[in-house]
């Protein structure tokens, strides 16, 4: 039964049928959005002015326009419809309360499932920095996001510990992600309260690794059980470990690396657990400091003929690309030191998945641009791509070629002069990308 004051639409065309917001609908087609909404049981039973499909795009639009109000974000999305119609149509933004209620009806599951359905590695065979020995370079790492300081968020997400005994200013959500090193695309992720460790969240991800991947991780991730779980997928691993880890020596190989066996150091069944054979690579980084830092890597690639020790040490430096990815997401896309706006845990999770979808869409634009122009994706400006993505939403356009022009904020000019937009990515390789000595 219609509510009091409800007016029948002048036509049968719904806003959800008209949404055409450039980049977002190109990367996340409407039929895919509808499918995940239906699978999550969020399909509307009656006509609504803010249907679920529109709110799914709205959750991504909030990340694209992270400093805008609800009304501003909605206006940007519907401006694309007006622009596409030659301004013959216009749409009245609903109230903040109506948008909040529509977000709550949608929940976070459809946005999470949309990311899972669409996100995938994008590097082609010739994409620089993406491959070693025929294996796709991916990295796993975690970060934390400040969320709105409400009682519900504090209870669900918790607050990080403070060394001075004071409570942290904001509750925090934890995010662990898998990113492709060559394109900075996040293609899998897990979220949870900050009280849940990175290791615990990473168990959700490593079980979804695939053969043909070479997974990089820093020394905070190593544990025998997690290594065992990840290696069982058929993916290859290249993880840094603490130098006090003492694998059982087997033999030295021609390139200076050595084979060893690792066993669990804790757990009830450690005495009966079969040891695993790994290859150990020890090296130091010559970066000019008096005390050179020592590195110890473990890998499942046992044959030096497939990948030599120096090649693996150099490849490990690509792990820093995921740090740059988090900087793109947290500093440029979300805004520096910004707090996620949602005041309820379900909506916080919806907002996080919206940010991941948004970053994936922008990185898709950058990967397409790099392939079109024959450049390294690292040489394309994320900030400039973000601006173009915002314009594409408001104008229902998708201007790939705008990113291929050599400007101060775009790709490296043809004369090879430095590009300020990629300086952060270059610095992120230090110190591990310095000359490695086996």
Coordinates of C-alpha atoms in Angstrom, one line a residue:
X1 CA 0.0 0.0 0.0
X2 CA 1.4 3.4 -0.9
X3 CA 2.4 5.7 1.9
X4 CA 0.7 9.0 2.6
X5 CA 1.9 11.7 0.2
X6 CA 3.3 9.2 -2.3
X7 CA 2.9 10.3 -5.9
X8 CA 2.9 7.8 -8.8
X9 CA 5.9 8.4 -11.1
X10 CA 5.1 10.1 -14.4
X11 CA 6.7 7.2 -16.2
X12 CA 7.7 3.6 -15.5
X13 CA 11.4 4.4 -15.9
X14 CA 13.1 4.1 -12.6
X15 CA 16.3 5.9 -11.4
X16 CA 18.0 2.6 -11.1
X17 CA 17.4 2.0 -14.8
X18 CA 18.9 5.3 -15.7
X19 CA 22.1 5.4 -13.7
X20 CA 24.9 5.7 -16.1
X21 CA 27.8 7.1 -14.2
X22 CA 30.8 6.7 -16.5
X23 CA 33.6 4.8 -14.9
X24 CA 31.5 3.2 -12.2
X25 CA 29.1 1.5 -14.5
X26 CA 31.9 0.6 -16.9
X27 CA 33.8 -1.3 -14.2
X28 CA 30.7 -2.5 -12.2
X29 CA 27.9 -3.1 -14.8
X30 CA 24.3 -2.8 -13.7
X31 CA 23.5 -6.4 -14.3
X32 CA 26.3 -7.5 -12.0
X33 CA 25.2 -5.1 -9.3
X34 CA 21.6 -6.4 -9.6
X35 CA 22.9 -10.0 -9.3
X36 CA 24.8 -9.5 -6.1
X37 CA 21.9 -7.5 -4.6
X38 CA 19.5 -10.4 -5.4
X39 CA 21.9 -13.0 -4.0
X40 CA 22.2 -11.0 -0.8
X41 CA 18.4 -10.8 -0.6
X42 CA 18.3 -7.0 -0.8
X43 CA 16.0 -6.7 -3.9
X44 CA 13.1 -4.4 -3.2
X45 CA 9.6 -5.8 -3.0
X46 CA 8.1 -2.4 -4.0
X47 CA 9.0 0.7 -5.9
X48 CA 11.3 3.0 -4.0
X49 CA 12.8 6.3 -4.8
X50 CA 16.2 5.0 -3.7
X51 CA 16.4 1.5 -5.0
X52 CA 19.2 -0.9 -4.0
X53 CA 21.1 -0.5 -7.3
X54 CA 21.4 3.2 -6.9
X55 CA 22.6 2.8 -3.3
X56 CA 25.3 0.3 -4.4
X57 CA 26.6 3.0 -6.8
X58 CA 26.1 5.6 -4.1
X59 CA 28.4 3.6 -1.7
X60 CA 31.2 3.8 -4.3
X61 CA 30.3 7.4 -5.0
X62 CA 30.9 8.3 -1.3
X63 CA 34.5 7.1 -1.7
X64 CA 34.9 9.0 -4.9
X65 CA 33.6 12.2 -3.3
X66 CA 34.8 11.5 0.2
X67 CA 34.6 15.1 1.3
X68 CA 31.1 15.7 0.1
X69 CA 27.8 15.4 2.0
X70 CA 25.2 12.8 1.3
X71 CA 23.3 15.3 -0.8
X72 CA 26.5 16.4 -2.7
X73 CA 27.4 12.8 -3.6
X74 CA 23.9 12.0 -4.8
X75 CA 23.9 15.3 -6.8
X76 CA 27.2 14.3 -8.5
X77 CA 25.8 10.9 -9.5
X78 CA 22.5 12.2 -10.8
X79 CA 24.3 15.1 -12.6
X80 CA 25.6 12.4 -14.9
X81 CA 22.1 11.4 -15.8
X82 CA 21.2 15.1 -16.5
X83 CA 24.3 15.6 -18.6
X84 CA 23.7 12.5 -20.6
X85 CA 20.1 13.7 -21.4
X86 CA 21.3 17.1 -22.5
X87 CA 19.9 18.5 -19.2
X88 CA 16.3 17.7 -20.4
X89 CA 15.9 15.7 -17.2
X90 CA 16.7 16.6 -13.6
X91 CA 16.5 14.8 -10.3
X92 CA 15.7 16.2 -6.9
X93 CA 18.2 14.9 -4.3
X94 CA 16.5 13.1 -1.4
X95 CA 17.0 14.1 2.2
X96 CA 20.0 12.9 4.2
X97 CA 17.6 10.8 6.4
X98 CA 16.2 9.1 3.3
X99 CA 19.7 8.3 2.0
X100 CA 20.7 7.0 5.4
X101 CA 17.7 4.7 5.6
X102 CA 18.4 3.4 2.0
X103 CA 22.1 2.7 3.0
X104 CA 20.9 0.7 6.0
X105 CA 18.5 -1.3 3.9
X106 CA 21.3 -2.2 1.5
X107 CA 23.8 -3.2 4.2
X108 CA 27.4 -4.0 3.4
X109 CA 27.1 -7.5 1.9
X110 CA 26.1 -6.5 -1.7
X111 CA 29.0 -4.1 -1.9
X112 CA 31.5 -6.6 -0.5
X113 CA 30.2 -9.2 -2.9
X114 CA 30.3 -6.8 -5.8
X115 CA 34.0 -6.2 -5.1
X116 CA 34.6 -10.0 -4.9
X117 CA 32.7 -10.6 -8.1
X118 CA 34.6 -8.0 -10.2
X119 CA 38.0 -7.4 -8.7
X120 CA 40.9 -9.3 -10.3
X121 CA 44.5 -8.8 -11.3
X122 CA 44.9 -6.7 -14.4
X123 CA 48.6 -7.0 -15.5
X124 CA 49.2 -8.3 -19.0
X125 CA 52.2 -10.3 -20.1
X126 CA 54.2 -7.1 -20.8
X127 CA 53.2 -5.0 -17.8
X128 CA 56.5 -3.9 -16.1
X129 CA 57.1 -4.9 -12.5
X130 CA 54.4 -7.6 -12.6
X131 CA 56.2 -10.9 -13.2
X132 CA 59.1 -13.0 -12.1
X133 CA 59.8 -16.4 -13.7
X134 CA 56.3 -16.5 -15.2
X135 CA 54.7 -15.8 -11.9
X136 CA 52.5 -12.8 -11.1
X137 CA 53.9 -10.7 -8.3
X138 CA 51.3 -9.9 -5.6
X139 CA 51.8 -8.6 -2.0
X140 CA 49.8 -9.1 1.2
X141 CA 49.7 -6.5 3.9
X142 CA 47.4 -4.7 6.3
X143 CA 46.4 -1.3 7.5
X144 CA 44.0 0.4 9.9
X145 CA 41.3 3.0 9.3
X146 CA 39.9 5.4 11.8
X147 CA 36.1 5.2 12.0
X148 CA 33.5 7.6 13.6
X149 CA 33.6 7.8 17.3
X150 CA 30.2 6.4 18.3
X151 CA 29.3 3.9 21.0
X152 CA 28.3 1.3 18.4
X153 CA 31.5 1.6 16.4
X154 CA 33.7 1.5 19.6
X155 CA 32.0 -1.6 20.8
X156 CA 32.3 -3.4 17.5
X157 CA 35.7 -2.3 16.2
X158 CA 37.5 -1.5 19.4
X159 CA 40.3 1.0 19.9
X160 CA 44.0 0.4 19.5
X161 CA 46.2 0.3 22.6
X162 CA 48.0 3.4 23.6
X163 CA 51.6 3.3 25.0
X164 CA 50.7 6.0 27.5
X165 CA 47.6 4.3 28.9
X166 CA 45.3 6.7 27.2
X167 CA 42.5 5.5 24.9
X168 CA 42.9 6.2 21.2
X169 CA 40.9 9.1 19.8
X170 CA 38.9 6.9 17.3
X171 CA 37.9 3.3 17.0
X172 CA 39.7 1.5 14.2
X173 CA 38.8 -1.1 11.6
X174 CA 41.5 -3.4 10.3
X175 CA 42.0 -4.1 6.6
X176 CA 44.2 -6.8 5.1
X177 CA 44.5 -6.9 1.3
X178 CA 46.1 -8.7 -1.6
X179 CA 47.4 -6.3 -4.3
X180 CA 49.0 -6.8 -7.7
X181 CA 52.5 -5.2 -7.5
X182 CA 52.6 -4.0 -11.1
X183 CA 49.2 -2.3 -11.2
X184 CA 48.5 -1.5 -7.5
X185 CA 45.1 -3.2 -8.0
X186 CA 43.6 -4.6 -4.8
X187 CA 41.9 -7.8 -5.9
X188 CA 41.1 -9.5 -2.5
X189 CA 40.6 -8.1 1.0
X190 CA 39.3 -9.0 4.5
X191 CA 38.1 -6.5 7.1
X192 CA 37.4 -6.7 10.8
X193 CA 37.9 -5.0 14.2
X194 CA 41.3 -3.7 15.2
X195 CA 41.3 -6.3 17.9
X196 CA 41.6 -9.0 15.2
X197 CA 45.2 -9.4 14.2
X198 CA 46.5 -9.2 10.6
X199 CA 47.5 -12.8 10.8
X200 CA 44.0 -13.9 11.6
X201 CA 42.5 -11.8 8.8
X202 CA 45.1 -13.0 6.4
X203 CA 44.0 -16.6 6.9
X204 CA 40.8 -15.6 5.0
X205 CA 42.9 -14.5 2.1
X206 CA 45.8 -17.0 1.7
X207 CA 43.3 -19.8 1.2
X208 CA 42.2 -18.0 -2.0
X209 CA 45.7 -17.7 -3.5
X210 CA 46.2 -19.4 -6.9
X211 CA 49.0 -21.2 -8.8
X212 CA 51.0 -18.9 -10.9
X213 CA 51.2 -16.2 -8.2
X214 CA 54.3 -15.2 -6.3
X215 CA 53.2 -13.8 -3.0
X216 CA 55.4 -11.3 -1.1
X217 CA 55.0 -10.6 2.6
X218 CA 57.0 -8.8 5.3
X219 CA 58.4 -10.5 8.4
X220 CA 55.3 -9.8 10.5
X221 CA 53.3 -12.4 8.6
X222 CA 55.5 -15.5 8.9
X223 CA 54.2 -18.4 10.9
X224 CA 54.5 -22.1 10.0
X225 CA 50.7 -22.6 9.9
X226 CA 50.1 -19.6 7.7
X227 CA 53.0 -20.5 5.4
X228 CA 51.6 -24.1 5.2
X229 CA 48.1 -22.9 4.4
X230 CA 49.4 -20.5 1.7
X231 CA 51.8 -23.0 0.1
X232 CA 49.0 -25.6 -0.1
X233 CA 47.1 -23.5 -2.6
X234 CA 49.9 -24.0 -5.2
X235 CA 50.9 -20.3 -5.2
X236 CA 54.6 -19.6 -4.7
X237 CA 55.8 -17.6 -1.7
X238 CA 58.6 -15.1 -1.0
X239 CA 58.3 -13.9 2.5
X240 CA 60.8 -12.1 4.7
X241 CA 61.4 -13.6 8.1
X242 CA 63.3 -12.5 11.2
X243 CA 67.0 -13.3 11.0
X244 CA 66.7 -15.2 14.3
X245 CA 64.5 -17.8 12.6
X246 CA 66.8 -20.9 12.3
X247 CA 65.6 -23.3 9.6
X248 CA 67.3 -26.7 9.6
X249 CA 70.1 -26.5 7.1
X250 CA 70.1 -29.1 4.2
X251 CA 72.5 -27.9 1.5
X252 CA 74.0 -24.8 -0.2
X253 CA 73.0 -24.0 -3.8
X254 CA 75.1 -22.6 -6.6
X255 CA 73.7 -19.0 -6.3
X256 CA 74.5 -18.8 -2.6
X257 CA 71.0 -19.6 -1.3
X258 CA 70.4 -22.7 0.7
X259 CA 67.8 -25.3 1.2
X260 CA 66.4 -25.9 4.7
X261 CA 63.4 -27.4 6.5
X262 CA 61.0 -25.5 8.7
X263 CA 58.9 -26.9 11.5
X264 CA 56.2 -25.3 13.7
X265 CA 57.6 -23.8 16.9
X266 CA 54.4 -24.0 18.9
X267 CA 51.1 -25.8 18.8
X268 CA 49.8 -29.1 20.2
X269 CA 50.7 -31.2 17.1
X270 CA 54.1 -29.7 16.3
X271 CA 56.0 -32.9 17.1
X272 CA 54.0 -34.9 14.5
X273 CA 53.8 -32.2 11.9
X274 CA 55.8 -32.9 8.7
X275 CA 58.5 -30.3 8.1
X276 CA 58.4 -28.3 4.9
X277 CA 61.4 -27.7 2.6
X278 CA 62.1 -24.1 1.7
X279 CA 64.9 -22.1 0.1
X280 CA 66.6 -19.4 2.2
X281 CA 68.1 -16.2 0.8
X282 CA 70.3 -14.1 3.0
X283 CA 71.5 -10.7 1.9
X284 CA 72.2 -7.2 3.0
X285 CA 71.2 -3.9 1.4
X286 CA 74.0 -1.4 0.6
X287 CA 72.3 1.9 1.2
X288 CA 75.2 3.9 2.6
X289 CA 74.4 3.4 6.3
X290 CA 77.1 2.2 8.7
X291 CA 75.1 -0.8 9.8
X292 CA 73.7 -2.5 6.7
X293 CA 70.3 -4.1 7.4
X294 CA 70.3 -7.9 7.0
X295 CA 67.5 -9.7 5.2
X296 CA 66.4 -13.3 5.3
X297 CA 63.8 -14.5 2.7
X298 CA 62.1 -17.8 2.5
X299 CA 60.7 -19.0 -0.8
X300 CA 58.9 -22.1 -2.2
X301 CA 60.9 -21.7 -5.5
X302 CA 63.5 -24.3 -4.7
X303 CA 65.4 -24.4 -8.0
X304 CA 67.8 -21.5 -8.7
X305 CA 67.5 -22.2 -12.4
X306 CA 63.9 -20.9 -12.2
X307 CA 64.8 -17.7 -10.2
X308 CA 68.2 -16.8 -8.9
X309 CA 68.8 -15.4 -5.5
X310 CA 69.6 -11.9 -6.8
X311 CA 66.4 -11.9 -8.9
X312 CA 64.3 -12.9 -5.8
X313 CA 65.9 -10.3 -3.6
X314 CA 65.2 -7.6 -6.2
X315 CA 61.6 -8.9 -6.6
X316 CA 61.0 -8.7 -2.9
X317 CA 61.4 -4.9 -3.1
X318 CA 58.1 -4.9 -5.1
X319 CA 56.4 -5.6 -1.8
X320 CA 56.6 -1.9 -1.1
X321 CA 54.0 -1.3 -3.9
X322 CA 51.2 -2.3 -1.6
X323 CA 52.3 0.4 0.8
X324 CA 51.9 2.9 -2.0
X325 CA 48.5 1.4 -2.7
X326 CA 47.4 2.0 0.9
X327 CA 48.7 5.6 0.6
X328 CA 46.6 6.1 -2.6
X329 CA 43.5 4.8 -0.8
X330 CA 43.9 6.5 2.6
X331 CA 45.6 9.8 1.7
X332 CA 44.4 10.8 -1.8
X333 CA 41.1 9.0 -2.2
X334 CA 39.8 9.2 1.3
X335 CA 41.7 12.3 2.3
X336 CA 44.7 12.7 4.7
X337 CA 43.8 11.9 8.3
X338 CA 40.1 11.7 7.5
X339 CA 37.8 9.6 9.5
X340 CA 35.2 7.3 7.9
X341 CA 31.8 9.0 8.2
X342 CA 29.5 6.1 9.0
X343 CA 28.3 5.8 12.6
X344 CA 27.1 2.2 12.6
X345 CA 29.3 -0.9 12.1
X346 CA 27.4 -2.3 9.1
X347 CA 27.6 1.1 7.3
X348 CA 31.3 1.4 8.2
X349 CA 31.9 -1.9 6.4
X350 CA 29.8 -0.8 3.5
X351 CA 31.9 2.4 3.3
X352 CA 35.2 0.4 3.4
X353 CA 34.1 -1.9 0.6
X354 CA 32.9 1.1 -1.3
X355 CA 36.4 2.6 -1.0
X356 CA 37.9 -0.6 -2.3
X357 CA 35.5 -0.7 -5.3
X358 CA 36.3 2.9 -6.0
X359 CA 40.1 2.4 -5.9
X360 CA 39.7 -0.7 -8.1
X361 CA 37.7 1.4 -10.7
X362 CA 40.4 4.1 -10.7
X363 CA 43.2 1.6 -11.0
X364 CA 41.3 0.0 -13.9
X365 CA 41.2 3.3 -15.6
X366 CA 45.0 3.7 -15.1
X367 CA 45.8 0.2 -16.3
X368 CA 43.7 0.8 -19.5
X369 CA 45.5 4.1 -20.0
X370 CA 48.9 2.5 -19.6
X371 CA 48.1 -0.3 -22.0
X372 CA 46.7 2.2 -24.5
X373 CA 49.8 4.5 -24.4
X374 CA 52.4 1.7 -23.9
X375 CA 53.5 3.1 -20.5
X376 CA 54.2 1.5 -17.1
X377 CA 51.1 1.9 -14.8
X378 CA 53.5 3.2 -12.1
X379 CA 54.1 6.2 -14.4
X380 CA 50.5 7.3 -14.4
X381 CA 49.3 9.8 -11.8
X382 CA 46.8 8.4 -9.3
X383 CA 45.7 11.9 -8.3
X384 CA 45.0 12.9 -11.9
X385 CA 43.2 9.6 -12.5
X386 CA 41.1 10.4 -9.5
X387 CA 40.1 13.8 -10.8
X388 CA 39.2 12.3 -14.2
X389 CA 37.1 9.6 -12.5
X390 CA 35.2 12.3 -10.7
X391 CA 34.5 14.1 -13.9
X392 CA 33.5 10.8 -15.7
X393 CA 30.9 10.3 -13.1
X394 CA 29.4 13.7 -13.4
X395 CA 29.5 13.7 -17.2
X396 CA 29.0 10.0 -17.9
X397 CA 32.3 10.1 -19.8
X398 CA 35.4 7.9 -19.8
X399 CA 38.3 9.9 -21.2
X400 CA 41.2 7.4 -21.4
X401 CA 43.4 9.6 -23.6
X402 CA 43.3 12.5 -21.1
X403 CA 45.7 10.5 -18.9
X404 CA 48.2 9.8 -21.7
X405 CA 49.3 13.5 -22.1
X406 CA 52.7 14.2 -20.5
X407 CA 52.1 16.8 -17.8
X408 CA 53.5 17.7 -14.5
X409 CA 50.9 15.5 -12.8
X410 CA 50.6 12.8 -15.4
X411 CA 53.0 10.3 -16.9
X412 CA 56.7 10.8 -17.4
X413 CA 57.4 13.2 -20.3
X414 CA 59.1 11.8 -23.4
X415 CA 62.4 13.4 -22.5
X416 CA 62.6 11.1 -19.4
X417 CA 62.5 14.0 -16.9
X418 CA 61.4 13.1 -13.3
X419 CA 57.7 12.9 -12.6
X420 CA 56.7 14.4 -9.2
X421 CA 53.5 12.3 -9.1
X422 CA 55.5 9.1 -8.9
X423 CA 58.2 10.2 -6.6
X424 CA 56.4 8.6 -3.6
X425 CA 56.3 5.3 -5.4
X426 CA 60.0 5.5 -6.2
X427 CA 60.9 6.4 -2.6
X428 CA 58.8 3.6 -1.3
X429 CA 61.4 1.1 -2.8
X430 CA 64.0 2.4 -0.3
X431 CA 65.8 0.6 1.3
X432 CA 64.8 -2.8 0.0
X433 CA 65.1 -1.8 -3.7
X434 CA 68.7 -0.7 -3.2
X435 CA 71.4 -3.0 -4.7
X436 CA 71.1 -6.3 -3.1
X437 CA 74.1 -8.4 -2.3
X438 CA 73.6 -12.1 -1.8

